[in-house]
């Protein structure tokens, strides 16, 4: 019986490198890698060895005959990827010779890391590299350096706990996804690692001081804020960013426990990405099922008091163009006690669903109820909860006087108001300037070439601050490999500035600045 990859796939390709028969695709050598929502196992070639399941950092791989009812569709999804014309990536797979037993590709190391050049001269001393940020991007870079070079790594994070978005950005009902943090955590105590938590570059120390004590510095600072709607009324109380909401239920230290009020019966979520579906799902999930997760205690208490009966997910595009993954949409269909409805307000919705191919995410909605919603009425049932997907509709104004009362939206028959005292904007993350680094306001990223920060020799960037807020956890693996490759090439070429002081001097500096509580000396 073959194995299948399921909803929590992080696409970091660890499974690809351990497969003895090359049956997991797309691989990082294939053009489709990074553009698919997940990896897939070919059931015709799988030999049922289980190596992929053992290696998967997020417990996303299971034998097909052991898939729970809510995941059984993934057996078909995996198989369909390898059918002729099953996905847009089919030509790439055919060229790669998939399905035939083969050794892992020539560009792979033991951890499935794409091999940007890692060969250092035998007499090359260990580099001292600082990494700012302990989320997935930073830890993939740290792991690459520690596994393939004798580098000494200094991990720096402004927060008191390590983990970045794995700790503070993953929904608590996705514990398997959070498990990748355990893979990273084993490097926190590596003998060549020093970790400084609660140390803010730009507050406690300057970027110049950090660079002066290391051969190179890699910034993995992510995208710390959200994109704005740019509509009137957005600043009203009750219009909250999904970034803050996610941080709230994950006990982020910079978000107050009372930051969210769930006394409204209806919540409008603006956005059609995975974060939008995450917050919609959390709002209607039975709190008892969240009690055994890592959800913040204050968030669980508020969810128990919650009056939310209905969540409206607002997307300006159609069901075929939504940014969420098929996996996250499938999960909404299996929520106990929750109805899923497609608002049939626009005549384009039905044809878009009917025309969807078998591999398209819109096809998931074929057996979902569709109907017109009377927004002047409160949510229907006092016992069941509901998620309403409203496509081809965009917000034009948040209405209210002193507090959010409704959101005015576009639709097939013109504009209308959807009453709601809580509006969550979930239209994407955005990077913010990092002290000591250049910043591109248009893209919200640090200008760079293959991870090299422009006009800053010895300074590098990785993750969302490098490429923008796109791609999940696994996308950071290839991104980090590229940046580390650039760093090592510069080291061999003698292009790294020599540090002015050593690790002991840096530790003394950190202790002194922490005692003073500020970075001005």
Coordinates of C-alpha atoms in Angstrom, one line a residue:
X1 CA 0.0 0.0 0.0
X2 CA 1.4 3.4 -1.0
X3 CA 2.0 6.4 1.2
X4 CA 0.3 9.8 0.6
X5 CA 1.3 13.4 1.5
X6 CA -1.5 15.3 3.2
X7 CA -2.6 18.7 4.3
X8 CA 0.3 19.8 6.5
X9 CA 3.0 19.3 3.8
X10 CA 5.6 22.0 4.3
X11 CA 7.3 21.3 0.9
X12 CA 10.8 21.5 2.3
X13 CA 11.8 18.4 0.3
X14 CA 13.3 16.4 3.2
X15 CA 11.2 13.5 2.0
X16 CA 12.5 13.8 -1.5
X17 CA 16.1 13.2 -0.4
X18 CA 15.3 10.0 1.5
X19 CA 13.1 8.3 -1.1
X20 CA 15.0 5.4 -2.6
X21 CA 12.9 5.2 -5.8
X22 CA 12.5 8.9 -6.7
X23 CA 8.7 8.8 -6.4
X24 CA 8.1 12.2 -4.7
X25 CA 7.6 15.2 -6.9
X26 CA 8.2 17.9 -7.8
X27 CA 11.8 17.9 -6.6
X28 CA 13.9 21.0 -6.2
X29 CA 15.5 20.3 -9.6
X30 CA 12.2 20.5 -11.4
X31 CA 10.7 23.8 -12.6
X32 CA 7.4 23.1 -10.8
X33 CA 9.1 23.1 -7.4
X34 CA 7.9 26.1 -5.4
X35 CA 4.9 26.6 -7.5
X36 CA 2.8 23.7 -6.3
X37 CA 0.9 23.8 -3.0
X38 CA 2.4 20.5 -1.8
X39 CA 4.6 17.6 -2.8
X40 CA 3.0 14.3 -4.1
X41 CA 3.8 10.6 -3.9
X42 CA 3.3 8.5 -7.1
X43 CA 1.4 5.5 -5.9
X44 CA 2.6 3.4 -8.9
X45 CA 6.2 3.8 -7.9
X46 CA 6.0 3.9 -4.1
X47 CA 7.5 0.8 -2.5
X48 CA 5.9 1.4 0.9
X49 CA 9.2 1.7 2.7
X50 CA 8.1 4.5 4.9
X51 CA 11.3 6.5 4.7
X52 CA 9.4 9.7 3.8
X53 CA 7.1 9.4 6.7
X54 CA 10.0 8.9 9.1
X55 CA 11.8 12.0 7.7
X56 CA 8.8 14.3 7.4
X57 CA 9.3 17.2 9.9
X58 CA 5.6 18.0 10.1
X59 CA 4.0 14.5 10.1
X60 CA 2.3 15.0 6.8
X61 CA 2.9 11.5 5.3
X62 CA 0.7 8.5 6.0
X63 CA 0.0 5.0 4.5
X64 CA -3.1 5.4 2.3
X65 CA -5.0 2.7 4.1
X66 CA -4.5 4.5 7.4
X67 CA -5.7 8.0 6.3
X68 CA -8.5 9.3 8.6
X69 CA -11.8 10.1 7.0
X70 CA -11.0 13.8 6.8
X71 CA -7.8 13.1 4.9
X72 CA -8.8 10.3 2.6
X73 CA -9.2 12.6 -0.4
X74 CA -5.4 13.0 -0.3
X75 CA -4.9 9.6 -1.8
X76 CA -6.7 10.8 -4.9
X77 CA -4.9 14.2 -4.8
X78 CA -1.5 12.5 -4.8
X79 CA -2.4 10.1 -7.6
X80 CA -4.0 12.7 -9.7
X81 CA -0.8 14.7 -9.8
X82 CA 0.8 12.0 -11.9
X83 CA -2.1 11.5 -14.4
X84 CA -1.5 12.9 -17.9
X85 CA -2.7 16.4 -17.9
X86 CA -3.6 16.1 -14.2
X87 CA -1.9 19.4 -13.3
X88 CA -0.2 22.3 -15.1
X89 CA 3.1 20.8 -14.1
X90 CA 2.7 17.6 -16.0
X91 CA 5.2 18.5 -18.8
X92 CA 7.9 19.3 -16.3
X93 CA 7.4 15.9 -14.6
X94 CA 7.6 14.0 -17.8
X95 CA 10.9 15.7 -18.7
X96 CA 12.3 14.7 -15.3
X97 CA 11.7 11.0 -15.9
X98 CA 9.6 10.7 -12.8
X99 CA 8.2 7.3 -11.8
X100 CA 11.4 5.3 -12.5
X101 CA 13.6 4.2 -9.7
X102 CA 16.5 6.5 -9.3
X103 CA 19.0 7.9 -6.8
X104 CA 18.3 11.3 -5.3
X105 CA 19.2 14.1 -7.7
X106 CA 22.9 15.2 -8.1
X107 CA 22.2 18.5 -6.4
X108 CA 21.1 17.0 -3.1
X109 CA 22.9 16.6 0.2
X110 CA 22.0 14.2 3.0
X111 CA 19.2 16.6 4.2
X112 CA 17.8 17.3 0.8
X113 CA 19.5 20.6 0.7
X114 CA 20.2 22.0 -2.8
X115 CA 23.9 22.1 -3.1
X116 CA 25.0 25.7 -3.8
X117 CA 28.7 25.4 -3.5
X118 CA 29.8 24.2 -0.1
X119 CA 33.4 23.2 -0.8
X120 CA 35.8 25.2 1.3
X121 CA 39.6 25.0 1.2
X122 CA 41.0 22.5 3.7
X123 CA 43.0 25.2 5.6
X124 CA 40.0 27.5 5.8
X125 CA 39.2 28.5 9.4
X126 CA 35.7 28.5 10.9
X127 CA 33.6 31.5 10.1
X128 CA 31.8 33.4 12.8
X129 CA 28.3 34.1 11.5
X130 CA 25.5 35.9 13.3
X131 CA 21.9 35.2 12.3
X132 CA 19.2 37.7 13.3
X133 CA 15.9 35.9 13.6
X134 CA 15.2 32.3 14.8
X135 CA 12.2 31.5 12.6
X136 CA 12.3 29.0 9.7
X137 CA 14.4 31.1 7.4
X138 CA 17.1 31.8 10.0
X139 CA 17.2 28.3 11.3
X140 CA 17.5 26.7 7.8
X141 CA 20.5 29.0 7.3
X142 CA 21.9 28.0 10.6
X143 CA 21.4 24.3 9.9
X144 CA 23.0 24.6 6.5
X145 CA 26.1 26.3 8.0
X146 CA 26.4 23.8 10.9
X147 CA 25.9 20.7 8.8
X148 CA 28.1 21.6 5.9
X149 CA 30.8 23.9 7.4
X150 CA 32.7 24.4 10.6
X151 CA 31.1 27.8 11.2
X152 CA 30.4 29.2 14.6
X153 CA 26.8 30.6 14.7
X154 CA 25.4 33.3 16.9
X155 CA 21.6 33.3 17.0
X156 CA 19.9 36.6 17.9
X157 CA 16.2 37.2 18.4
X158 CA 14.5 40.3 19.8
X159 CA 11.8 38.1 21.3
X160 CA 12.2 36.1 24.6
X161 CA 11.4 32.8 22.9
X162 CA 12.9 31.3 19.7
X163 CA 10.8 30.1 16.8
X164 CA 9.5 33.1 14.8
X165 CA 6.4 32.3 12.8
X166 CA 6.6 28.6 13.7
X167 CA 5.9 29.6 17.3
X168 CA 3.8 32.8 16.8
X169 CA 2.3 32.4 13.3
X170 CA 1.0 28.8 13.0
X171 CA -2.6 28.1 14.0
X172 CA -2.8 26.0 17.2
X173 CA -5.0 23.4 15.6
X174 CA -2.1 22.6 13.2
X175 CA 0.2 21.0 15.8
X176 CA 1.9 18.9 13.1
X177 CA 3.1 22.0 11.3
X178 CA 4.5 23.4 14.6
X179 CA 6.5 20.2 15.0
X180 CA 9.1 21.5 12.5
X181 CA 10.1 23.7 15.4
X182 CA 11.5 20.6 17.1
X183 CA 13.8 20.0 14.2
X184 CA 15.1 23.5 14.5
X185 CA 15.3 23.4 18.3
X186 CA 18.0 20.7 18.3
X187 CA 20.3 23.3 16.7
X188 CA 19.8 25.8 19.5
X189 CA 22.0 23.7 21.8
X190 CA 24.6 22.8 19.1
X191 CA 28.1 23.1 20.5
X192 CA 29.0 25.7 17.9
X193 CA 25.9 27.8 18.6
X194 CA 25.5 30.8 21.0
X195 CA 21.9 32.1 21.3
X196 CA 20.9 35.5 22.6
X197 CA 17.2 35.9 23.1
X198 CA 15.5 39.2 23.9
X199 CA 18.3 41.1 22.1
X200 CA 17.0 43.7 19.6
X201 CA 19.4 44.8 16.9
X202 CA 18.8 48.6 16.6
X203 CA 17.8 48.9 20.3
X204 CA 20.3 47.0 22.5
X205 CA 23.1 46.9 19.9
X206 CA 23.6 48.4 16.5
X207 CA 23.9 46.6 13.2
X208 CA 27.5 48.0 13.0
X209 CA 28.4 46.5 16.3
X210 CA 27.0 43.1 15.4
X211 CA 29.0 43.1 12.2
X212 CA 32.2 44.2 13.9
X213 CA 32.2 41.0 16.0
X214 CA 31.4 38.5 13.2
X215 CA 32.7 37.6 9.7
X216 CA 29.2 37.8 8.3
X217 CA 25.6 38.6 9.4
X218 CA 22.5 37.0 8.0
X219 CA 19.2 38.9 8.6
X220 CA 16.1 36.7 8.8
X221 CA 13.7 39.2 10.2
X222 CA 10.6 38.3 8.2
X223 CA 7.6 40.5 7.5
X224 CA 6.5 41.9 10.8
X225 CA 3.4 43.8 9.9
X226 CA 0.3 43.5 7.6
X227 CA -0.8 45.2 4.4
X228 CA -3.4 47.9 4.7
X229 CA -6.8 48.0 2.9
X230 CA -6.5 51.7 2.1
X231 CA -10.2 52.4 2.6
X232 CA -12.1 54.9 4.7
X233 CA -12.8 53.7 8.3
X234 CA -9.9 51.3 8.4
X235 CA -8.6 52.9 11.6
X236 CA -11.9 52.4 13.5
X237 CA -11.8 50.2 16.7
X238 CA -13.0 46.8 15.6
X239 CA -11.0 46.7 12.4
X240 CA -8.1 44.5 13.3
X241 CA -5.2 43.0 11.3
X242 CA -5.1 39.2 11.0
X243 CA -1.5 39.5 11.9
X244 CA -2.4 40.8 15.4
X245 CA -5.2 38.3 15.7
X246 CA -2.9 35.4 15.0
X247 CA -0.3 36.8 17.4
X248 CA -3.0 37.1 20.0
X249 CA -4.1 33.5 19.9
X250 CA -0.4 32.4 19.9
X251 CA 0.5 34.4 23.0
X252 CA 2.9 36.8 21.3
X253 CA 4.5 39.0 24.0
X254 CA 3.8 42.2 22.1
X255 CA 0.0 41.7 21.8
X256 CA -2.1 42.3 24.9
X257 CA -4.4 39.5 26.1
X258 CA -7.4 41.7 25.8
X259 CA -6.6 42.9 22.3
X260 CA -9.5 40.9 20.7
X261 CA -13.2 41.2 21.6
X262 CA -15.4 38.4 20.3
X263 CA -18.8 39.8 21.3
X264 CA -20.0 40.2 17.7
X265 CA -22.3 37.5 16.2
X266 CA -20.8 38.1 12.7
X267 CA -17.1 38.6 11.7
X268 CA -15.9 39.7 8.3
X269 CA -12.5 38.5 7.2
X270 CA -11.1 40.4 4.2
X271 CA -8.8 38.2 2.2
X272 CA -8.7 34.9 0.4
X273 CA -5.3 33.4 1.6
X274 CA -4.4 30.7 4.1
X275 CA -4.3 33.2 6.9
X276 CA -7.8 34.3 6.2
X277 CA -9.0 30.7 6.4
X278 CA -7.0 30.1 9.5
X279 CA -8.7 32.9 11.4
X280 CA -12.1 32.0 10.1
X281 CA -11.6 28.4 11.2
X282 CA -10.4 29.3 14.6
X283 CA -13.4 31.6 15.2
X284 CA -15.9 28.9 14.6
X285 CA -14.0 25.9 16.0
X286 CA -15.4 24.3 19.2
X287 CA -13.1 25.7 22.0
X288 CA -13.0 22.2 23.7
X289 CA -11.1 20.9 20.7
X290 CA -8.5 23.6 21.1
X291 CA -8.0 23.1 24.8
X292 CA -5.2 20.5 24.3
X293 CA -3.3 22.6 21.8
X294 CA -0.8 25.4 22.3
X295 CA -3.4 28.2 22.1
X296 CA -2.9 31.0 24.5
X297 CA -5.0 30.7 27.7
X298 CA -6.5 34.2 27.3
X299 CA -7.5 33.4 23.7
X300 CA -9.2 30.1 24.7
X301 CA -11.1 31.9 27.5
X302 CA -12.3 34.5 25.0
X303 CA -13.3 31.9 22.5
X304 CA -15.3 30.1 25.2
X305 CA -17.2 33.4 25.8
X306 CA -17.5 34.2 22.0
X307 CA -20.8 35.1 20.5
X308 CA -19.5 34.6 16.9
X309 CA -22.0 32.5 14.9
X310 CA -20.9 33.4 11.4
X311 CA -17.7 34.3 9.6
X312 CA -17.8 35.9 6.2
X313 CA -14.6 35.4 4.1
X314 CA -14.5 38.2 1.5
X315 CA -12.4 37.8 -1.7
X316 CA -12.3 40.3 -4.5
X317 CA -11.4 37.5 -7.0
X318 CA -13.3 34.3 -8.0
X319 CA -13.1 30.8 -6.5
X320 CA -10.5 29.8 -9.1
X321 CA -8.1 32.6 -8.3
X322 CA -8.3 32.5 -4.5
X323 CA -4.8 32.5 -2.8
X324 CA -5.5 29.8 -0.2
X325 CA -4.4 26.3 -0.9
X326 CA -6.7 23.5 -1.7
X327 CA -5.7 21.7 1.5
X328 CA -6.9 24.6 3.7
X329 CA -10.2 24.8 1.8
X330 CA -10.7 21.1 2.2
X331 CA -10.2 21.4 6.0
X332 CA -13.2 23.8 6.2
X333 CA -15.5 21.1 4.9
X334 CA -14.8 18.8 7.8
X335 CA -15.3 21.2 10.8
X336 CA -17.8 19.6 13.2
X337 CA -20.9 21.7 13.8
X338 CA -19.9 24.2 11.1
X339 CA -21.8 24.8 7.8
X340 CA -19.9 26.1 4.7
X341 CA -21.9 28.2 2.3
X342 CA -20.9 30.0 -1.0
X343 CA -22.7 33.3 -1.3
X344 CA -24.3 33.1 -4.7
X345 CA -24.6 36.9 -5.2
X346 CA -22.6 37.0 -8.4
X347 CA -23.6 35.2 -11.6
X348 CA -20.0 34.3 -12.2
X349 CA -19.6 32.1 -9.2
X350 CA -21.6 29.1 -10.4
X351 CA -19.9 28.8 -13.8
X352 CA -16.4 29.3 -12.2
X353 CA -17.0 26.3 -10.0
X354 CA -18.6 24.2 -12.7
X355 CA -15.7 24.8 -15.1
X356 CA -13.0 23.9 -12.6
X357 CA -10.8 21.0 -13.5
X358 CA -10.3 18.1 -11.1
X359 CA -7.0 19.5 -9.8
X360 CA -8.3 23.1 -9.3
X361 CA -9.2 24.4 -5.9
X362 CA -12.5 25.7 -7.1
X363 CA -13.6 22.1 -7.8
X364 CA -13.6 21.5 -4.0
X365 CA -16.7 23.8 -3.8
X366 CA -18.8 21.7 -6.2
X367 CA -20.6 19.9 -3.4
X368 CA -20.7 23.0 -1.1
X369 CA -24.1 24.7 -0.7
X370 CA -24.7 27.9 -2.6
X371 CA -27.3 30.5 -1.9
X372 CA -28.1 34.2 -1.5
X373 CA -27.6 35.7 2.0
X374 CA -29.9 38.3 3.5
X375 CA -27.3 40.4 5.3
X376 CA -30.0 42.4 7.1
X377 CA -30.8 39.4 9.2
X378 CA -28.6 38.0 12.0
X379 CA -26.8 34.6 11.6
X380 CA -29.4 31.9 11.1
X381 CA -28.9 29.2 13.7
X382 CA -28.2 29.7 17.4
X383 CA -26.7 26.2 17.7
X384 CA -24.6 25.7 14.5
X385 CA -21.9 28.1 13.2
X386 CA -21.3 29.0 9.6
X387 CA -18.5 30.2 7.3
X388 CA -19.7 32.1 4.2
X389 CA -17.4 32.4 1.2
X390 CA -18.2 35.6 -0.7
X391 CA -16.2 35.9 -4.0
X392 CA -16.0 38.8 -6.5
X393 CA -16.5 41.2 -3.6
X394 CA -14.2 43.9 -2.2
X395 CA -14.5 46.2 0.8
X396 CA -14.9 49.9 0.0
X397 CA -15.5 51.3 3.5
X398 CA -15.5 50.3 7.1
X399 CA -18.7 51.9 8.6
X400 CA -19.3 53.2 12.1
X401 CA -19.0 56.1 14.5
X402 CA -16.5 55.4 17.2
X403 CA -16.5 51.7 16.5
X404 CA -16.9 49.3 13.6
X405 CA -20.5 48.7 12.8
X406 CA -20.4 47.2 9.2
X407 CA -18.3 46.9 6.1
X408 CA -19.5 48.2 2.8
X409 CA -18.6 45.9 -0.1
X410 CA -19.1 45.5 -3.8
X411 CA -21.2 42.8 -5.3
X412 CA -23.0 41.5 -8.4
X413 CA -26.0 43.8 -7.8
X414 CA -24.1 46.8 -6.5
X415 CA -22.7 47.9 -3.1
X416 CA -24.2 46.8 0.1
X417 CA -23.4 46.8 3.9
X418 CA -22.6 43.6 5.8
X419 CA -23.2 44.3 9.5
X420 CA -20.3 43.3 11.7
X421 CA -18.6 44.8 14.7
X422 CA -15.3 43.0 14.0
X423 CA -13.5 43.1 10.6
X424 CA -10.2 41.3 10.2
X425 CA -8.0 42.3 7.3
X426 CA -5.9 39.4 6.0
X427 CA -4.5 40.5 2.7
X428 CA -0.9 39.7 3.3
X429 CA 2.2 40.5 5.4
X430 CA 4.6 43.3 4.8
X431 CA 8.2 43.8 5.8
X432 CA 9.3 46.8 7.8
X433 CA 12.7 48.6 7.8
X434 CA 15.5 47.0 9.8
X435 CA 17.9 49.3 11.6
X436 CA 21.2 49.5 9.6
X437 CA 19.8 48.0 6.4
X438 CA 18.6 49.5 3.2
X439 CA 14.8 49.0 2.5
X440 CA 12.7 48.9 -0.6
X441 CA 9.4 50.6 0.3
X442 CA 7.6 49.3 -2.8
X443 CA 8.3 45.6 -2.1
X444 CA 8.8 45.7 1.7
X445 CA 12.1 43.9 1.3
X446 CA 15.8 44.4 1.8
X447 CA 17.4 45.0 -1.7
X448 CA 19.7 42.1 -2.4
X449 CA 21.3 39.9 -5.0
X450 CA 21.2 36.2 -4.3
X451 CA 20.9 37.1 -0.6
X452 CA 23.8 39.6 -0.6
X453 CA 22.6 43.0 0.7
X454 CA 23.5 45.7 -1.7
X455 CA 26.4 47.9 -0.7
X456 CA 26.8 46.0 2.6
X457 CA 29.8 43.6 2.3
X458 CA 29.4 40.7 4.7
X459 CA 25.7 41.3 5.2
X460 CA 23.0 38.9 3.9
X461 CA 19.3 38.4 4.0
X462 CA 17.1 35.4 3.9
X463 CA 13.3 34.5 3.9
X464 CA 10.5 37.0 3.5
X465 CA 12.8 40.0 4.1
X466 CA 14.7 38.7 1.1
X467 CA 12.0 37.7 -1.4
X468 CA 8.8 39.1 0.0
X469 CA 6.0 37.4 2.1
X470 CA 5.4 34.4 -0.2
X471 CA 5.9 30.7 0.3
X472 CA 5.5 28.6 3.3
X473 CA 7.9 27.1 5.8
X474 CA 9.6 24.8 3.3
X475 CA 10.2 27.5 0.7
X476 CA 12.8 29.0 3.1
X477 CA 15.0 25.9 2.7
X478 CA 16.1 26.6 -0.8
X479 CA 16.1 30.4 -0.1
X480 CA 18.5 29.8 2.8
X481 CA 20.7 27.5 0.8
X482 CA 21.1 30.2 -1.9
X483 CA 22.1 32.9 0.7
X484 CA 24.5 30.6 2.5
X485 CA 26.0 29.7 -0.9
X486 CA 26.6 33.4 -1.6
X487 CA 28.2 33.9 1.8
X488 CA 30.6 31.0 1.4
X489 CA 31.6 32.1 -2.1
X490 CA 32.3 35.5 -0.7
X491 CA 34.4 34.0 2.1
X492 CA 36.5 32.0 -0.3
X493 CA 37.0 35.0 -2.5
X494 CA 38.2 37.1 0.5
X495 CA 35.3 39.5 0.2
X496 CA 34.2 39.4 3.8
X497 CA 35.3 42.2 6.1
X498 CA 37.5 41.0 9.0
X499 CA 35.8 41.2 12.4
X500 CA 37.3 43.8 14.8
X501 CA 36.6 41.8 17.9
X502 CA 36.0 38.2 19.0
X503 CA 33.1 36.2 20.5
X504 CA 34.1 37.0 24.1
X505 CA 34.0 40.7 23.5
X506 CA 30.6 40.3 21.9
X507 CA 29.2 38.5 24.9
X508 CA 30.5 41.2 27.2
X509 CA 28.9 43.8 25.0
X510 CA 25.6 42.0 25.2
X511 CA 25.7 41.7 29.0
X512 CA 26.6 45.3 29.4
X513 CA 23.8 46.6 27.1
X514 CA 21.2 44.4 28.7
X515 CA 22.0 45.7 32.1
X516 CA 21.6 49.3 30.8
X517 CA 18.4 48.3 29.0
X518 CA 19.1 50.4 25.9
X519 CA 21.5 50.5 23.0
X520 CA 22.9 54.0 23.3
X521 CA 25.8 53.1 25.6

